Short mmCIF file of C-alpha atoms in Angstrom, two decimals:
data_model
loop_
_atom_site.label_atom_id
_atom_site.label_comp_id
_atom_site.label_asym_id
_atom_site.label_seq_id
_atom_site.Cartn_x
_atom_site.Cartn_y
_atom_site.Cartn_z
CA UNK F 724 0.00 0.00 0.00
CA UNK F 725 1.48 3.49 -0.71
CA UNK F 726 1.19 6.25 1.40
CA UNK F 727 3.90 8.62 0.21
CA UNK F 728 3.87 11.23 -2.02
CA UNK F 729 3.94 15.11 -1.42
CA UNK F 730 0.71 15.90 -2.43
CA UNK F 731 1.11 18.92 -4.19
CA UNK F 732 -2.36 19.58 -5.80
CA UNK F 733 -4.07 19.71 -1.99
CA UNK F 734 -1.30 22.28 -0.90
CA UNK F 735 -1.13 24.10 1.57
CA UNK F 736 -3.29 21.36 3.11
CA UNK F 737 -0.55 19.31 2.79
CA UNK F 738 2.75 21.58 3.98
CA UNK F 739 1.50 20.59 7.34
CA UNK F 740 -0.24 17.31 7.02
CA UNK F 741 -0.19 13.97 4.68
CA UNK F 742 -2.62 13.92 1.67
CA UNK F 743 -4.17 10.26 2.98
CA UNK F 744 -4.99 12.06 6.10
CA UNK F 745 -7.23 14.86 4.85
CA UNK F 746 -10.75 13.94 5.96
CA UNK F 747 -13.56 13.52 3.78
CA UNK F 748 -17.06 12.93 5.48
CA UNK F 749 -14.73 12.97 8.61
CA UNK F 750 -12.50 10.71 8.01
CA UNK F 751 -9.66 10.21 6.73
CA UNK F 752 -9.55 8.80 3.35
CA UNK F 753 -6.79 6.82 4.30
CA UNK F 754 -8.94 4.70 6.75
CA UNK F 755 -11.63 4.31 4.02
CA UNK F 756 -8.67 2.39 1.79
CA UNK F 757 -7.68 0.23 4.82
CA UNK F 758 -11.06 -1.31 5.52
CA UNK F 759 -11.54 -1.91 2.19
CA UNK F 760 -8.34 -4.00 2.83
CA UNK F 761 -9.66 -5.50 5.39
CA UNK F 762 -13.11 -6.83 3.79
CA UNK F 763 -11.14 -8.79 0.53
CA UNK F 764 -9.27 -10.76 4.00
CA UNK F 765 -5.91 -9.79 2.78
CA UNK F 766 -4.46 -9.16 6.82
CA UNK F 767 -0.20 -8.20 6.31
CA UNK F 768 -0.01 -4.25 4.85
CA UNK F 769 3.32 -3.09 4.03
CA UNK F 770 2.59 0.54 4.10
CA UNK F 771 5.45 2.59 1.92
CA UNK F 772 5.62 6.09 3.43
CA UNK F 773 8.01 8.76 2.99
CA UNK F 774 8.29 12.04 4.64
CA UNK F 775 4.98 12.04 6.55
CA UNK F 776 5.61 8.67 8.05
CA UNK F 777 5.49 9.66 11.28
CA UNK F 778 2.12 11.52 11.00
CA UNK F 779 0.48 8.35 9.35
CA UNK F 780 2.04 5.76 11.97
CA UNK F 781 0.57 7.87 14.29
CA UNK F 782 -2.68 7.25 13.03
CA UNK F 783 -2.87 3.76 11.59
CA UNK F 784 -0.56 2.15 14.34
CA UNK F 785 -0.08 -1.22 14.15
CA UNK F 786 -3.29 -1.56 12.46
CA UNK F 787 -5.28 -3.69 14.50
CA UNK F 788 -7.76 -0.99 14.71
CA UNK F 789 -8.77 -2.55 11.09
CA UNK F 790 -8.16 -5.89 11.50
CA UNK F 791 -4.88 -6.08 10.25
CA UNK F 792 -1.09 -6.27 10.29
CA UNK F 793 0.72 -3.34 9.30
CA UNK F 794 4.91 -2.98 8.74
CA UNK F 795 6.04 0.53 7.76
CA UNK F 796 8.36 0.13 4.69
CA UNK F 797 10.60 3.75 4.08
CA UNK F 798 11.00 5.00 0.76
CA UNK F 799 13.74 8.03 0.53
CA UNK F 800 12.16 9.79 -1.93
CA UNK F 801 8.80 9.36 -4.21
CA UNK F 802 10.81 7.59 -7.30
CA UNK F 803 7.42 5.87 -8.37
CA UNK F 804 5.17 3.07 -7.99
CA UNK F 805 7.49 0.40 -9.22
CA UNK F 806 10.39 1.50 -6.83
CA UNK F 807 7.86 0.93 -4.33
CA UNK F 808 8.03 -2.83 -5.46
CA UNK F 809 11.07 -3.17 -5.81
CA UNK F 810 11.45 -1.69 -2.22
CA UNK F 811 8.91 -3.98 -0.79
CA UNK F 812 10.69 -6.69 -2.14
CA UNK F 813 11.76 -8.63 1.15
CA UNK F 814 8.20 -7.72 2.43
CA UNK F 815 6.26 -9.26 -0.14
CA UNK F 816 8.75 -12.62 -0.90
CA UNK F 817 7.17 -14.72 -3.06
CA UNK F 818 3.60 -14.10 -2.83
CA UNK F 819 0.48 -12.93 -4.90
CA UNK F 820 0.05 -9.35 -3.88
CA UNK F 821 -2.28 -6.19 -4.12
CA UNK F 822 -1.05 -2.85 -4.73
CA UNK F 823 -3.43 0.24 -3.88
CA UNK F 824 -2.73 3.78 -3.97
CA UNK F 825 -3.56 5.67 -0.18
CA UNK F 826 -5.40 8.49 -1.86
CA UNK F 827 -7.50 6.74 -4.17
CA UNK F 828 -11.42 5.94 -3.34
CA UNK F 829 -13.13 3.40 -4.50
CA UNK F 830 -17.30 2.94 -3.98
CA UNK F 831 -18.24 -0.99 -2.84
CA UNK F 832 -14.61 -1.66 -1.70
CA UNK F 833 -12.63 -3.93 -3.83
CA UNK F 834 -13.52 -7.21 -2.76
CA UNK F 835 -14.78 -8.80 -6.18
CA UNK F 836 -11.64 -7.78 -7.83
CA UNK F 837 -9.40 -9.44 -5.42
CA UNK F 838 -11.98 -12.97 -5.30
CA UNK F 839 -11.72 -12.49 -9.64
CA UNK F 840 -8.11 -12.47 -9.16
CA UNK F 841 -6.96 -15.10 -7.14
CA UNK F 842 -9.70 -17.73 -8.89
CA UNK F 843 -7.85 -16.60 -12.20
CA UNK F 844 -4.31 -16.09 -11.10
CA UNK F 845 -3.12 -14.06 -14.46
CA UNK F 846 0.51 -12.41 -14.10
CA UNK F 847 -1.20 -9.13 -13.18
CA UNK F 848 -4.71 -7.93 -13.66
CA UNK F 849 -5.16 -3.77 -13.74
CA UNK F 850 -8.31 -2.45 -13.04
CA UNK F 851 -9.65 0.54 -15.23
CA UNK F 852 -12.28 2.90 -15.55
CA UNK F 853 -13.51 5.59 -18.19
CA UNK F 854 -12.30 8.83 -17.54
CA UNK F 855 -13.32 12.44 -19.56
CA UNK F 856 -9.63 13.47 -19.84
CA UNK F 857 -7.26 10.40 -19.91
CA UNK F 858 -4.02 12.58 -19.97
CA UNK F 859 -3.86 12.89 -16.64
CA UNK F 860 -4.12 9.30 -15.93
CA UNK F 861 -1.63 6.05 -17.04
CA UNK F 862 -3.99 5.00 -20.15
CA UNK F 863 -4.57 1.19 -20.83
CA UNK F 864 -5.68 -0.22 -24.74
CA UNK F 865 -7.03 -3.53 -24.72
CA UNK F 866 -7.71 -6.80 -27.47
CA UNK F 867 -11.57 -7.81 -27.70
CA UNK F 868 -10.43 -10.61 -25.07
CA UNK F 869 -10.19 -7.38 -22.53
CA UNK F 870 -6.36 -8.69 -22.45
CA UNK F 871 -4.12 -5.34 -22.05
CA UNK F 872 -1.92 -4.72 -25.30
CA UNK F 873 -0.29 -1.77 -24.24
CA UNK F 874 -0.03 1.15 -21.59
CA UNK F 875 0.93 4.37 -21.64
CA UNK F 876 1.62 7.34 -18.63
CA UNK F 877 0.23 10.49 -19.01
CA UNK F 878 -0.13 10.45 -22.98
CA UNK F 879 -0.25 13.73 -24.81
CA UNK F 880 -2.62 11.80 -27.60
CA UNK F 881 -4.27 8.72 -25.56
CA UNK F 882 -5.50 5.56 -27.63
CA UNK F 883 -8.51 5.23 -25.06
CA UNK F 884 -10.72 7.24 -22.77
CA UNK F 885 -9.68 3.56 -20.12
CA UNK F 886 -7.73 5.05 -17.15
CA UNK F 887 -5.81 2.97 -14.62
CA UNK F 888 -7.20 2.73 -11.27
CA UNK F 889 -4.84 3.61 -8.45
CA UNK F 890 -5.30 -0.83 -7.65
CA UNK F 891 -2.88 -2.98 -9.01
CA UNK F 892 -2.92 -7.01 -8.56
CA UNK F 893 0.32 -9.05 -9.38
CA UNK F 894 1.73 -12.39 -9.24
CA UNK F 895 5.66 -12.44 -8.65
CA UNK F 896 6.31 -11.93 -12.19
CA UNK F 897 6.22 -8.27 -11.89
CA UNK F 898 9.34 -8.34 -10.01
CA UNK F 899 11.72 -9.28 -12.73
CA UNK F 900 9.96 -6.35 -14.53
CA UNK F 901 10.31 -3.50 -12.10
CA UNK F 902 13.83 -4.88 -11.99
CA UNK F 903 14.32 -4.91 -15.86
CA UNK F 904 12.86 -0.73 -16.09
CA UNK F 905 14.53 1.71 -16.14
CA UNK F 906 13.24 5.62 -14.74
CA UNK F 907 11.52 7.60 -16.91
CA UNK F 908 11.54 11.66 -18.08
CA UNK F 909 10.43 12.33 -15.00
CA UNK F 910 12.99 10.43 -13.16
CA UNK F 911 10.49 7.96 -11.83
CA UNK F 912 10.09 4.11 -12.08
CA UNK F 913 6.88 3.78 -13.56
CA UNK F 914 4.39 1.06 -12.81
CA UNK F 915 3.02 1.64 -16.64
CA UNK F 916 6.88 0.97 -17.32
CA UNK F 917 6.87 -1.95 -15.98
CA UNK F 918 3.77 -3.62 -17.04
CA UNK F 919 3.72 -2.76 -20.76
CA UNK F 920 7.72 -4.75 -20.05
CA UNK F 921 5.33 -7.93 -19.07
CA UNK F 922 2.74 -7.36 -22.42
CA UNK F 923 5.61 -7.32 -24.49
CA UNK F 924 7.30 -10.25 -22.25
CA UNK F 925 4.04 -12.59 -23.52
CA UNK F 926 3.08 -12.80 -20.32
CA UNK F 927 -1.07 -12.56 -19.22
CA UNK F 928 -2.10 -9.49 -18.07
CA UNK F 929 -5.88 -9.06 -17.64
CA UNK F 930 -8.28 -5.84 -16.72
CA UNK F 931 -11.47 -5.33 -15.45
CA UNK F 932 -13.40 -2.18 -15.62
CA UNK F 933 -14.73 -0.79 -12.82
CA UNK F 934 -18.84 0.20 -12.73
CA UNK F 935 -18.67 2.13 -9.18
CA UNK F 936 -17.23 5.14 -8.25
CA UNK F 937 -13.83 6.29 -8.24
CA UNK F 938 -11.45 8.98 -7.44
CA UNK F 939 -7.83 10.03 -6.79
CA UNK F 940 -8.45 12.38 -4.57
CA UNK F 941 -5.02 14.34 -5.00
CA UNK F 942 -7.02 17.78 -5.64
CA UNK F 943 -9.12 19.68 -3.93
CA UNK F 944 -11.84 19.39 -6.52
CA UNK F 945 -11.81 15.74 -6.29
CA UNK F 946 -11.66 15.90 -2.47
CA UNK F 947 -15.14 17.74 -2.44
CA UNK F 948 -16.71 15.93 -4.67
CA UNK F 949 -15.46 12.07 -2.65
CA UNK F 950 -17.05 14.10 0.73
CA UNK F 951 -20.30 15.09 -1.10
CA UNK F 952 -20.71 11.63 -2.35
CA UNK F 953 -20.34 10.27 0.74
CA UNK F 954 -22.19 12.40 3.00
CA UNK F 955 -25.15 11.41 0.35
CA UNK F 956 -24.90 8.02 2.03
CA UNK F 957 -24.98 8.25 5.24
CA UNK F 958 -27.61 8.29 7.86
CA UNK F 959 -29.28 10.74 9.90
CA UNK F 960 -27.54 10.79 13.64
CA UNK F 961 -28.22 13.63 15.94
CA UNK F 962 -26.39 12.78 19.31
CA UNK F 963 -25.27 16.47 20.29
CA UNK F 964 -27.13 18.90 21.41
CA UNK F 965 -29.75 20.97 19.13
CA UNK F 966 -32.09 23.75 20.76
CA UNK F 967 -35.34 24.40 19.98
CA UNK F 968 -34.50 27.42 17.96
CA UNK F 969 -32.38 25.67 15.13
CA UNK F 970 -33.53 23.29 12.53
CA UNK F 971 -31.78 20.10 11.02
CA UNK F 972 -33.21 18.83 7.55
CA UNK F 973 -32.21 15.62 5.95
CA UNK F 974 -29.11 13.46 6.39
CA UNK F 975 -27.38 14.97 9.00
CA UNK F 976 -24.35 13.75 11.47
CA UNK F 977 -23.97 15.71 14.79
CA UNK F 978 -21.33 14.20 16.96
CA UNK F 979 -21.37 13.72 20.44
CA UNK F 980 -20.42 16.77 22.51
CA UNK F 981 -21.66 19.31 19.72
CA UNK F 982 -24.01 22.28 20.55
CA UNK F 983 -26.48 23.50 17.76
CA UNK F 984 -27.91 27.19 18.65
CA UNK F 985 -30.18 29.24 16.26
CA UNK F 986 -29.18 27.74 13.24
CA UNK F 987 -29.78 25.26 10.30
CA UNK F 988 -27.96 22.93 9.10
CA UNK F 989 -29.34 21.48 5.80
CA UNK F 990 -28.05 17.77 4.89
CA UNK F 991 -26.57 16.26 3.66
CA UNK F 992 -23.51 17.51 6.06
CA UNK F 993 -21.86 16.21 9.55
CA UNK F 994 -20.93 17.98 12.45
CA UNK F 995 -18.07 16.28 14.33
CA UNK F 996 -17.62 16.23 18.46
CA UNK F 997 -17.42 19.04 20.22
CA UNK F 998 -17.76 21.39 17.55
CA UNK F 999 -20.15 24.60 18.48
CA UNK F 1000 -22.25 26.08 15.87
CA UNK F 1001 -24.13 29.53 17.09
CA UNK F 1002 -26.28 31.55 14.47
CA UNK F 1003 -25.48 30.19 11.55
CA UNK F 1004 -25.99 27.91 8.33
CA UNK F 1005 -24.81 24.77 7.20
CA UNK F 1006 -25.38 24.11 3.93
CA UNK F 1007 -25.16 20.61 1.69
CA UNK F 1008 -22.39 18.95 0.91
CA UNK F 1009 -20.73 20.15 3.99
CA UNK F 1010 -18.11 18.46 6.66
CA UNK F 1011 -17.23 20.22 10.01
CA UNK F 1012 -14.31 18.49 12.02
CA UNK F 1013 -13.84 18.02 15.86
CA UNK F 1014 -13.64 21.14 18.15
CA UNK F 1015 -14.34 24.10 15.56
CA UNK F 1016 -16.80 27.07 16.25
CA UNK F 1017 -18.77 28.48 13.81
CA UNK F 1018 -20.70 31.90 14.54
CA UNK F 1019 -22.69 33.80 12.68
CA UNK F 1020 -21.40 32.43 9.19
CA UNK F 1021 -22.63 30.47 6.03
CA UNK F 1022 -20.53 27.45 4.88
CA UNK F 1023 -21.98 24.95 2.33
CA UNK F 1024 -20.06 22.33 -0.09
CA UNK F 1025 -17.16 22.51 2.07
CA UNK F 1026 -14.29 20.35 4.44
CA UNK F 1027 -13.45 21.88 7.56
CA UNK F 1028 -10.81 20.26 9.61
CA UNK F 1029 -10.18 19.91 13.34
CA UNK F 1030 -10.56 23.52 15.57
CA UNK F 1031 -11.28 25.73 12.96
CA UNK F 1032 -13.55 28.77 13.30
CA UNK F 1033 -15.46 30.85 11.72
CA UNK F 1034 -16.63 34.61 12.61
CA UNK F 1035 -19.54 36.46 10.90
CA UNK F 1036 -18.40 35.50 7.38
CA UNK F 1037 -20.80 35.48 4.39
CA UNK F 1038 -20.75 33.19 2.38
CA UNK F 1039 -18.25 30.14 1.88
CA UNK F 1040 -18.50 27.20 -0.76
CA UNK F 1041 -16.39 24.54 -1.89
CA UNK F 1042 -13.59 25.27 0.05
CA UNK F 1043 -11.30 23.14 2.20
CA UNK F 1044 -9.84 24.46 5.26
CA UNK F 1045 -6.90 23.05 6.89
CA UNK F 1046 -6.66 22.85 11.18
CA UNK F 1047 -6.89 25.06 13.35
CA UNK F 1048 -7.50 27.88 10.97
CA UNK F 1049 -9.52 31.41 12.20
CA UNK F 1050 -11.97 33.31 9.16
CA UNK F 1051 -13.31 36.37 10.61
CA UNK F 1052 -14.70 39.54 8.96
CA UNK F 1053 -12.70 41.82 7.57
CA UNK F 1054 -12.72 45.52 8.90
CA UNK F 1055 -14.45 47.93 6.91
CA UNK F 1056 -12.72 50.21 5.29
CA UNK F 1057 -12.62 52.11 1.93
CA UNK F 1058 -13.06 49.86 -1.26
CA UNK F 1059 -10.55 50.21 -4.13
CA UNK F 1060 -9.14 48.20 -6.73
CA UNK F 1061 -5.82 48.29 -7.86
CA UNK F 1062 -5.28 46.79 -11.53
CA UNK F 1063 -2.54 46.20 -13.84
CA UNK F 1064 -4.20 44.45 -17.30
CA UNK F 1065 -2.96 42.94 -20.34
CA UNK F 1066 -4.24 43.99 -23.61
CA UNK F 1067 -8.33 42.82 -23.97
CA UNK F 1068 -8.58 42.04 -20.78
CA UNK F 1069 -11.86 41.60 -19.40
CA UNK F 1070 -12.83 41.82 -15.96
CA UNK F 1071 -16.20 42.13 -13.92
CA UNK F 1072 -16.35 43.55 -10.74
CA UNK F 1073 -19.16 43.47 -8.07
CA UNK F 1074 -18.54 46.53 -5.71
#
């Protein structure tokens, strides 16, 4: 399982605290990845991590909390997917393994995949899924068998809209390949490398396409729209503490310890534990943390994490806020707008 990476797109989120971490529906989405673990029965995780190790041994431990077995495997720097195999290598010995990205999330868990895989036993089997925009994604073409003829990382011209799932499932054989590859432009040793090395070695590699949901949730887009989804599942839970003068509609999660005063909170959204929410609105779509006051403010289609606040400020959306973070009302002062504009510019201004 990998759980390095810098995690540039959710910066500065991530100056401060691992990319797996970041909570979506109050939670992190690390934890979501890990119990899906769990349910295929798979129970040793070697976890790669890099520099926020310690942050994410903190938090996953020894990983009994999920049922399993967890042993924290180093890498120096993120040199790509297949160093992290050929890293894991004492880890792993001889055995069938799965491979699955930390910030990717999956709807139904993977459980069928796995089962498909070990009944079938093919040198590797990727799973894909149809994406709008495959050049942002490792791109897959297959043969009318489904077999995979060829892969290709980040292509400038992709030769299908099939996208590689951060979940990989290999047989031993892939170690010979991440051994035979060599880094590419980008100074990385690329899983894509490594498995278009097996197509071309004969060997079997299969695909299946997913039909759920899926997303790498590396930006902050994708992060809102994993929390929405799942906040769209979940089930109404008020065990905090709601006066008579506020009003909670639909699929809403108040945690224990939370106070509710002269406001509404409109689902679906989840309030965590000891968070305090005084005149104010909570829109859809909306995730409050642990500990954070909210006064006097609008939020809707947004992640707040752990002991934020928020003072008499109209109106936020789709934001993500990191911990521990203050947004207050600006003094008022004298408006003015200072511009320097390129040639047919074009610029609307609401003053």
């Amino acid at each position: 399982m990998l759980s390095g990476g810098a995690g540039t797109r959710l910066r500065p989120i991530t100056h401060t605290s691992a990319k797996q971490l970041v909570p979506v529906a109050n939670k992190p989405i690390l934890f979501y990845v890990l119990e899906a673990i769990a349910e295929t029965g798979i129970v040793d995780v070697g976890m790669i991590v890099g520099d926020t190790g310690p942050e994410i041994r903190e938090a996953v431990g020894d990983g009994s909390q999920f049922g399993l077995q967890v042993t924290y495997i180093p890498q120096s720097a993120p040199l790509g997917l297949a160093h992290a195999v050929v890293i894991a290598r004492d880890f792993l010995g001889d055995d069938d393994f799965l491979m699955y990205l930390g910030d990717n999330f999956i709807s139904g868990g993977i459980t069928d995949l796995v089962e498909g895989f070990r009944k079938e036993r093919p040198d590797a089997q990727l799973v894909l899924s149809r994406v709008p925009d495959p050049t942002a994604f490792g791109v897959a073409e297959l043969d009318a068998s489904g077999r995979v003829t060829g892969l290709e990382e980040k292509p400038q011209h992709p030769k299908s809209d099939l996208a590689l799932v951060g979940v990989y499932l290999f047989t031993p054989a892939v170690h010979e390949a991440v051994r035979a590859i060599r880094p590419s432009a980008r100074g990385e040793l690329e899983i894509t490398d490594a498995v278009q090395w097996m197509v071309e070695a004969g060997q079997d590699i299969r695909s299946g396409e997913l039909s759920g949901y899926w997303r790498d949730t590396g930006s902050v887009v994708d992060m809102l729209e994993v929390n929405r989804m799942l906040l769209e599942s979940q089930d109404r839970c008020i065990e905090g503490d709601v006066d008579s003068a506020s009003e909670v509609l639909g699929r809403v999660r108040i945690g224990p310890g939370a106070t509710i005063r002269a406001s509404r909170i409109v689902g679906p959204a989840v309030i965590g534990a000891g968070t305090v929410v005084t005149d104010s609105y909570i829109g859809p779509s909306t995730s409050i943390a642990e500990d954070c006051r909210i006064h006097d403010s609008e939020l809707a289609s947004s992640i707040v994490l752990r002991g934020s606040s928020f003072e008499s400020v109209r109106r936020v959306e789709a934001s993500l806020v990191g911990r521990n973070a203050q947004v207050a009302l600006a003094p008022q002062g004298p408006v003015a707008h200072r511009l320097v504009l390129g040639d047919h510019a074009r610029v609307h201004i609401q003053s």
